[in-house]
């Protein structure tokens, strides 16, 4: 009986140690993240699987999983490193306390404004160069089963859903793709002045993103640096279906794809 008892005890210890190691790894190094929404198309697609590099900006109490956050009594950030404009960042929403992924547009002290769908950073235009269209099938996407928004209206299931695509170039020379669906209430905004130690984020799918252009709690608003979880640099895996094991929906061309 004692041998059986010892065996059970050792099994329990092994499981506990494994969970602790996995928790430490997730808290300090890399956190898995699935893309649930279309706000970052075409850079990130619904069903993309990423690892968030939690070492990129240092650590705060929000770097720890919410269930064990009481074990992370960190004031401010430790081993802090400043993010750069253009980074694709995962952060915790300041009021909803859900993980979001957006592109970093405004740094502390920046003045950000949208004019007729064009971004201005400190009064300088982020030039948009036409780059064809982004086309996808009009069909339910991901676990939520939401259908995409399209520039060409009245698209039936299975039809071609199209959005205008542009290359947006920041004044510092950094460039990336953005999408345009049509007129949006956030195509024209007042000037946002980013407060100290806070950041301004936008989705690359500009007309389908509740981001820093919209105040909290509906949108993201300004994001204090303590809520930054880390940078994402590469798509590790991607599936277009509702379930990960639907191998016939895997997007092989997106495996290990670099994010720009």
Tab-separated table of C-alpha atoms in Angstrom:
chain	number	residue	atom	x	y	z
A	1	UNK	CA	0.000	0.000	0.000
A	2	UNK	CA	2.828	2.388	0.878
A	3	UNK	CA	4.426	1.924	-2.550
A	4	UNK	CA	1.157	2.790	-4.264
A	5	UNK	CA	0.774	5.809	-1.984
A	6	UNK	CA	4.311	6.947	-2.782
A	7	UNK	CA	3.608	6.541	-6.499
A	8	UNK	CA	0.504	8.737	-6.299
A	9	UNK	CA	2.427	11.318	-4.273
A	10	UNK	CA	5.220	11.444	-6.837
A	11	UNK	CA	2.709	11.796	-9.684
A	12	UNK	CA	1.009	14.697	-7.921
A	13	UNK	CA	4.372	16.358	-7.285
A	14	UNK	CA	5.345	15.956	-10.943
A	15	UNK	CA	2.085	17.546	-12.115
A	16	UNK	CA	2.423	20.426	-9.633
A	17	UNK	CA	6.040	21.084	-10.652
A	18	UNK	CA	5.106	20.974	-14.335
A	19	UNK	CA	2.304	23.489	-13.793
A	20	UNK	CA	4.613	25.779	-11.814
A	21	UNK	CA	7.273	25.669	-14.517
A	22	UNK	CA	4.669	26.332	-17.225
A	23	UNK	CA	3.241	29.225	-15.177
A	24	UNK	CA	6.671	30.774	-14.661
A	25	UNK	CA	7.496	30.380	-18.375
A	26	UNK	CA	4.187	31.985	-19.359
A	27	UNK	CA	4.560	34.817	-16.849
A	28	UNK	CA	8.153	35.732	-17.622
A	29	UNK	CA	8.921	34.776	-21.186
A	30	UNK	CA	6.275	33.932	-23.801
A	31	UNK	CA	2.482	34.001	-23.601
A	32	UNK	CA	0.323	32.239	-26.223
A	33	UNK	CA	-2.309	34.382	-27.917
A	34	UNK	CA	-4.962	33.593	-30.541
A	35	UNK	CA	-6.294	36.346	-32.809
A	36	UNK	CA	-10.066	36.412	-32.228
A	37	UNK	CA	-11.059	39.471	-34.290
A	38	UNK	CA	-10.431	41.171	-37.623
A	39	UNK	CA	-9.120	44.510	-36.320
A	40	UNK	CA	-5.509	43.838	-37.434
A	41	UNK	CA	-6.149	42.501	-40.939
A	42	UNK	CA	-4.277	42.018	-43.201
A	43	UNK	CA	-1.276	41.886	-40.854
A	44	UNK	CA	-3.009	39.397	-38.541
A	45	UNK	CA	-5.926	37.164	-39.478
A	46	UNK	CA	-8.622	35.584	-37.335
A	47	UNK	CA	-7.181	32.247	-36.203
A	48	UNK	CA	-3.512	33.277	-36.180
A	49	UNK	CA	-1.607	31.875	-33.193
A	50	UNK	CA	1.190	33.970	-31.677
A	51	UNK	CA	3.650	33.977	-28.828
A	52	UNK	CA	3.875	37.324	-27.026
A	53	UNK	CA	7.477	38.212	-26.156
A	54	UNK	CA	7.014	39.365	-22.562
A	55	UNK	CA	10.691	40.262	-22.209
A	56	UNK	CA	10.479	42.991	-24.856
A	57	UNK	CA	9.262	45.828	-22.590
A	58	UNK	CA	10.006	44.506	-19.099
A	59	UNK	CA	7.530	43.292	-16.512
A	60	UNK	CA	4.684	44.739	-14.461
A	61	UNK	CA	2.053	43.163	-12.238
A	62	UNK	CA	-0.035	42.665	-15.385
A	63	UNK	CA	2.641	40.400	-16.850
A	64	UNK	CA	1.370	37.690	-14.501
A	65	UNK	CA	-1.808	35.707	-15.286
A	66	UNK	CA	-4.826	37.268	-13.568
A	67	UNK	CA	-5.452	34.256	-11.322
A	68	UNK	CA	-2.024	34.537	-9.688
A	69	UNK	CA	-1.490	38.280	-9.988
A	70	UNK	CA	-1.405	38.575	-6.220
A	71	UNK	CA	1.939	36.746	-6.395
A	72	UNK	CA	3.423	39.563	-8.512
A	73	UNK	CA	3.620	42.632	-6.239
A	74	UNK	CA	5.512	44.701	-8.831
A	75	UNK	CA	5.356	48.477	-8.639
A	76	UNK	CA	5.661	50.071	-12.100
A	77	UNK	CA	7.858	48.084	-14.503
A	78	UNK	CA	11.115	46.252	-13.915
A	79	UNK	CA	13.755	45.673	-16.618
A	80	UNK	CA	11.765	48.229	-18.602
A	81	UNK	CA	12.476	48.938	-22.270
A	82	UNK	CA	10.542	51.520	-24.279
A	83	UNK	CA	8.373	50.256	-27.156
A	84	UNK	CA	8.869	51.714	-30.620
A	85	UNK	CA	6.331	53.274	-32.946
A	86	UNK	CA	5.058	50.609	-35.323
A	87	UNK	CA	5.428	47.693	-32.900
A	88	UNK	CA	2.537	45.217	-32.858
A	89	UNK	CA	1.738	44.967	-29.161
A	90	UNK	CA	-0.459	42.813	-26.948
A	91	UNK	CA	-1.761	44.718	-23.927
A	92	UNK	CA	-4.444	44.369	-21.295
A	93	UNK	CA	-7.405	46.678	-21.794
A	94	UNK	CA	-7.307	49.153	-18.859
A	95	UNK	CA	-11.011	48.742	-17.978
A	96	UNK	CA	-12.212	45.551	-19.687
A	97	UNK	CA	-9.122	43.597	-18.545
A	98	UNK	CA	-9.009	41.530	-21.718
A	99	UNK	CA	-5.959	41.089	-23.934
A	100	UNK	CA	-5.940	43.216	-27.111
A	101	UNK	CA	-3.476	43.363	-29.988
A	102	UNK	CA	-2.944	46.613	-31.935
A	103	UNK	CA	-0.192	48.614	-33.626
A	104	UNK	CA	1.575	51.278	-31.575
A	105	UNK	CA	0.953	54.644	-33.213
A	106	UNK	CA	1.536	57.330	-30.572
A	107	UNK	CA	4.322	57.639	-27.991
A	108	UNK	CA	4.133	59.814	-24.850
A	109	UNK	CA	3.890	63.476	-25.846
A	110	UNK	CA	2.845	62.765	-29.456
A	111	UNK	CA	-0.078	64.530	-31.090
A	112	UNK	CA	-2.203	62.115	-33.146
A	113	UNK	CA	-5.046	62.987	-35.512
A	114	UNK	CA	-7.036	61.387	-38.337
A	115	UNK	CA	-8.107	63.584	-41.255
A	116	UNK	CA	-10.360	62.016	-43.895
A	117	UNK	CA	-8.948	58.558	-43.092
A	118	UNK	CA	-5.302	59.686	-43.155
A	119	UNK	CA	-3.106	59.545	-40.052
A	120	UNK	CA	-1.090	62.574	-38.894
A	121	UNK	CA	1.660	62.244	-36.282
A	122	UNK	CA	2.805	65.520	-34.750
A	123	UNK	CA	1.387	67.342	-37.749
A	124	UNK	CA	3.184	65.140	-40.324
A	125	UNK	CA	1.186	62.964	-42.700
A	126	UNK	CA	1.690	59.199	-42.648
A	127	UNK	CA	1.626	58.789	-46.411
A	128	UNK	CA	-0.705	56.110	-47.821
A	129	UNK	CA	0.328	54.409	-51.082
A	130	UNK	CA	-2.311	52.270	-52.867
A	131	UNK	CA	-1.351	48.582	-52.888
A	132	UNK	CA	-4.204	46.776	-54.581
A	133	UNK	CA	-6.897	45.042	-52.559
A	134	UNK	CA	-7.180	42.498	-49.770
A	135	UNK	CA	-9.568	39.744	-50.802
A	136	UNK	CA	-11.089	37.003	-48.651
A	137	UNK	CA	-14.087	34.685	-48.748
A	138	UNK	CA	-17.238	36.041	-47.175
A	139	UNK	CA	-17.857	33.309	-44.603
A	140	UNK	CA	-17.967	32.853	-40.819
A	141	UNK	CA	-14.477	33.163	-39.329
A	142	UNK	CA	-12.946	31.760	-36.153
A	143	UNK	CA	-14.655	30.359	-33.091
A	144	UNK	CA	-17.092	33.303	-32.905
A	145	UNK	CA	-18.233	32.754	-36.497
A	146	UNK	CA	-18.336	36.455	-37.415
A	147	UNK	CA	-18.379	37.418	-41.080
A	148	UNK	CA	-15.951	40.059	-42.425
A	149	UNK	CA	-16.895	43.572	-43.490
A	150	UNK	CA	-16.388	44.363	-47.174
A	151	UNK	CA	-16.006	47.398	-49.419
A	152	UNK	CA	-18.108	45.674	-52.081
A	153	UNK	CA	-21.488	45.486	-50.424
A	154	UNK	CA	-24.174	42.771	-50.641
A	155	UNK	CA	-21.698	39.898	-50.766
A	156	UNK	CA	-23.320	36.494	-50.328
A	157	UNK	CA	-21.830	33.573	-48.417
A	158	UNK	CA	-18.924	32.155	-50.372
A	159	UNK	CA	-18.498	35.362	-52.360
A	160	UNK	CA	-15.394	37.518	-52.672
A	161	UNK	CA	-15.068	40.131	-49.913
A	162	UNK	CA	-12.771	43.003	-50.921
A	163	UNK	CA	-11.120	45.866	-49.043
A	164	UNK	CA	-8.771	48.563	-50.349
A	165	UNK	CA	-5.190	48.028	-49.203
A	166	UNK	CA	-2.540	50.704	-48.679
A	167	UNK	CA	1.052	50.884	-47.525
A	168	UNK	CA	1.169	53.428	-44.721
A	169	UNK	CA	4.563	55.030	-44.061
A	170	UNK	CA	5.243	56.834	-40.792
A	171	UNK	CA	7.375	60.011	-40.793
A	172	UNK	CA	10.211	57.884	-39.345
A	173	UNK	CA	10.130	55.629	-42.444
A	174	UNK	CA	8.463	52.581	-40.825
A	175	UNK	CA	5.809	51.112	-43.131
A	176	UNK	CA	3.087	48.481	-42.977
A	177	UNK	CA	-0.207	47.564	-44.621
A	178	UNK	CA	-3.567	49.030	-43.647
A	179	UNK	CA	-7.070	48.360	-44.974
A	180	UNK	CA	-9.923	50.712	-45.848
A	181	UNK	CA	-13.562	49.599	-45.955
A	182	UNK	CA	-15.299	52.945	-46.390
A	183	UNK	CA	-16.350	56.019	-44.473
A	184	UNK	CA	-16.067	55.655	-40.707
A	185	UNK	CA	-16.851	57.870	-37.728
A	186	UNK	CA	-13.195	57.647	-36.694
A	187	UNK	CA	-11.847	58.761	-40.096
A	188	UNK	CA	-11.867	62.317	-38.706
A	189	UNK	CA	-10.852	62.966	-35.106
A	190	UNK	CA	-9.697	65.783	-32.859
A	191	UNK	CA	-6.017	65.984	-31.967
A	192	UNK	CA	-5.117	63.439	-29.292
A	193	UNK	CA	-2.147	64.397	-27.102
A	194	UNK	CA	-0.684	61.228	-25.623
A	195	UNK	CA	-0.080	61.625	-21.856
A	196	UNK	CA	3.195	60.824	-20.159
A	197	UNK	CA	3.839	57.073	-19.664
A	198	UNK	CA	0.862	56.178	-21.888
A	199	UNK	CA	0.454	54.985	-25.482
A	200	UNK	CA	-1.919	55.316	-28.437
A	201	UNK	CA	-2.870	52.214	-30.461
A	202	UNK	CA	-4.748	51.594	-33.712
A	203	UNK	CA	-5.774	48.522	-35.677
A	204	UNK	CA	-4.483	48.035	-39.232
A	205	UNK	CA	-8.060	47.305	-40.357
A	206	UNK	CA	-8.823	50.947	-39.716
A	207	UNK	CA	-12.600	50.953	-40.189
A	208	UNK	CA	-13.120	47.844	-38.076
A	209	UNK	CA	-11.119	48.582	-34.925
A	210	UNK	CA	-12.270	49.903	-31.546
A	211	UNK	CA	-8.903	51.385	-30.634
A	212	UNK	CA	-7.393	54.501	-29.023
A	213	UNK	CA	-9.503	56.742	-31.254
A	214	UNK	CA	-12.479	55.692	-29.113
A	215	UNK	CA	-12.586	56.441	-25.392
A	216	UNK	CA	-12.861	53.754	-22.754
A	217	UNK	CA	-14.725	51.637	-21.902
A	218	UNK	CA	-16.072	51.087	-25.450
A	219	UNK	CA	-12.701	51.666	-27.083
A	220	UNK	CA	-9.113	51.413	-25.922
A	221	UNK	CA	-8.346	55.069	-25.200
A	222	UNK	CA	-4.868	55.816	-23.910
A	223	UNK	CA	-3.050	52.760	-22.509
A	224	UNK	CA	-0.749	53.213	-19.470
A	225	UNK	CA	2.596	51.443	-19.881
A	226	UNK	CA	1.909	49.051	-16.986
A	227	UNK	CA	-0.712	47.304	-19.150
A	228	UNK	CA	1.738	46.411	-21.955
A	229	UNK	CA	2.218	42.629	-22.086
A	230	UNK	CA	4.732	42.389	-24.904
A	231	UNK	CA	5.565	42.583	-28.599
A	232	UNK	CA	4.594	40.030	-31.236
A	233	UNK	CA	7.072	39.416	-34.040
A	234	UNK	CA	5.878	36.303	-35.842
A	235	UNK	CA	2.785	34.212	-36.540
A	236	UNK	CA	3.588	30.705	-35.352
A	237	UNK	CA	0.506	28.887	-36.643
A	238	UNK	CA	-2.743	29.757	-38.387
A	239	UNK	CA	-6.092	28.058	-38.926
A	240	UNK	CA	-9.137	29.472	-40.698
A	241	UNK	CA	-11.650	27.063	-39.146
A	242	UNK	CA	-13.562	27.084	-35.858
A	243	UNK	CA	-11.333	24.397	-34.326
A	244	UNK	CA	-7.564	24.072	-34.180
A	245	UNK	CA	-7.603	20.394	-35.174
A	246	UNK	CA	-9.486	21.059	-38.451
A	247	UNK	CA	-6.246	20.483	-40.366
A	248	UNK	CA	-7.915	21.157	-43.732
A	249	UNK	CA	-8.322	24.807	-42.646
A	250	UNK	CA	-4.653	25.327	-41.750
A	251	UNK	CA	-2.991	28.252	-43.553
A	252	UNK	CA	0.421	26.730	-44.202
A	253	UNK	CA	1.689	29.920	-45.865
A	254	UNK	CA	1.301	31.771	-42.532
A	255	UNK	CA	3.287	29.322	-40.386
A	256	UNK	CA	6.257	31.231	-38.835
A	257	UNK	CA	5.357	34.336	-40.867
A	258	UNK	CA	7.179	37.496	-39.758
A	259	UNK	CA	4.980	40.392	-38.659
A	260	UNK	CA	5.741	43.809	-40.162
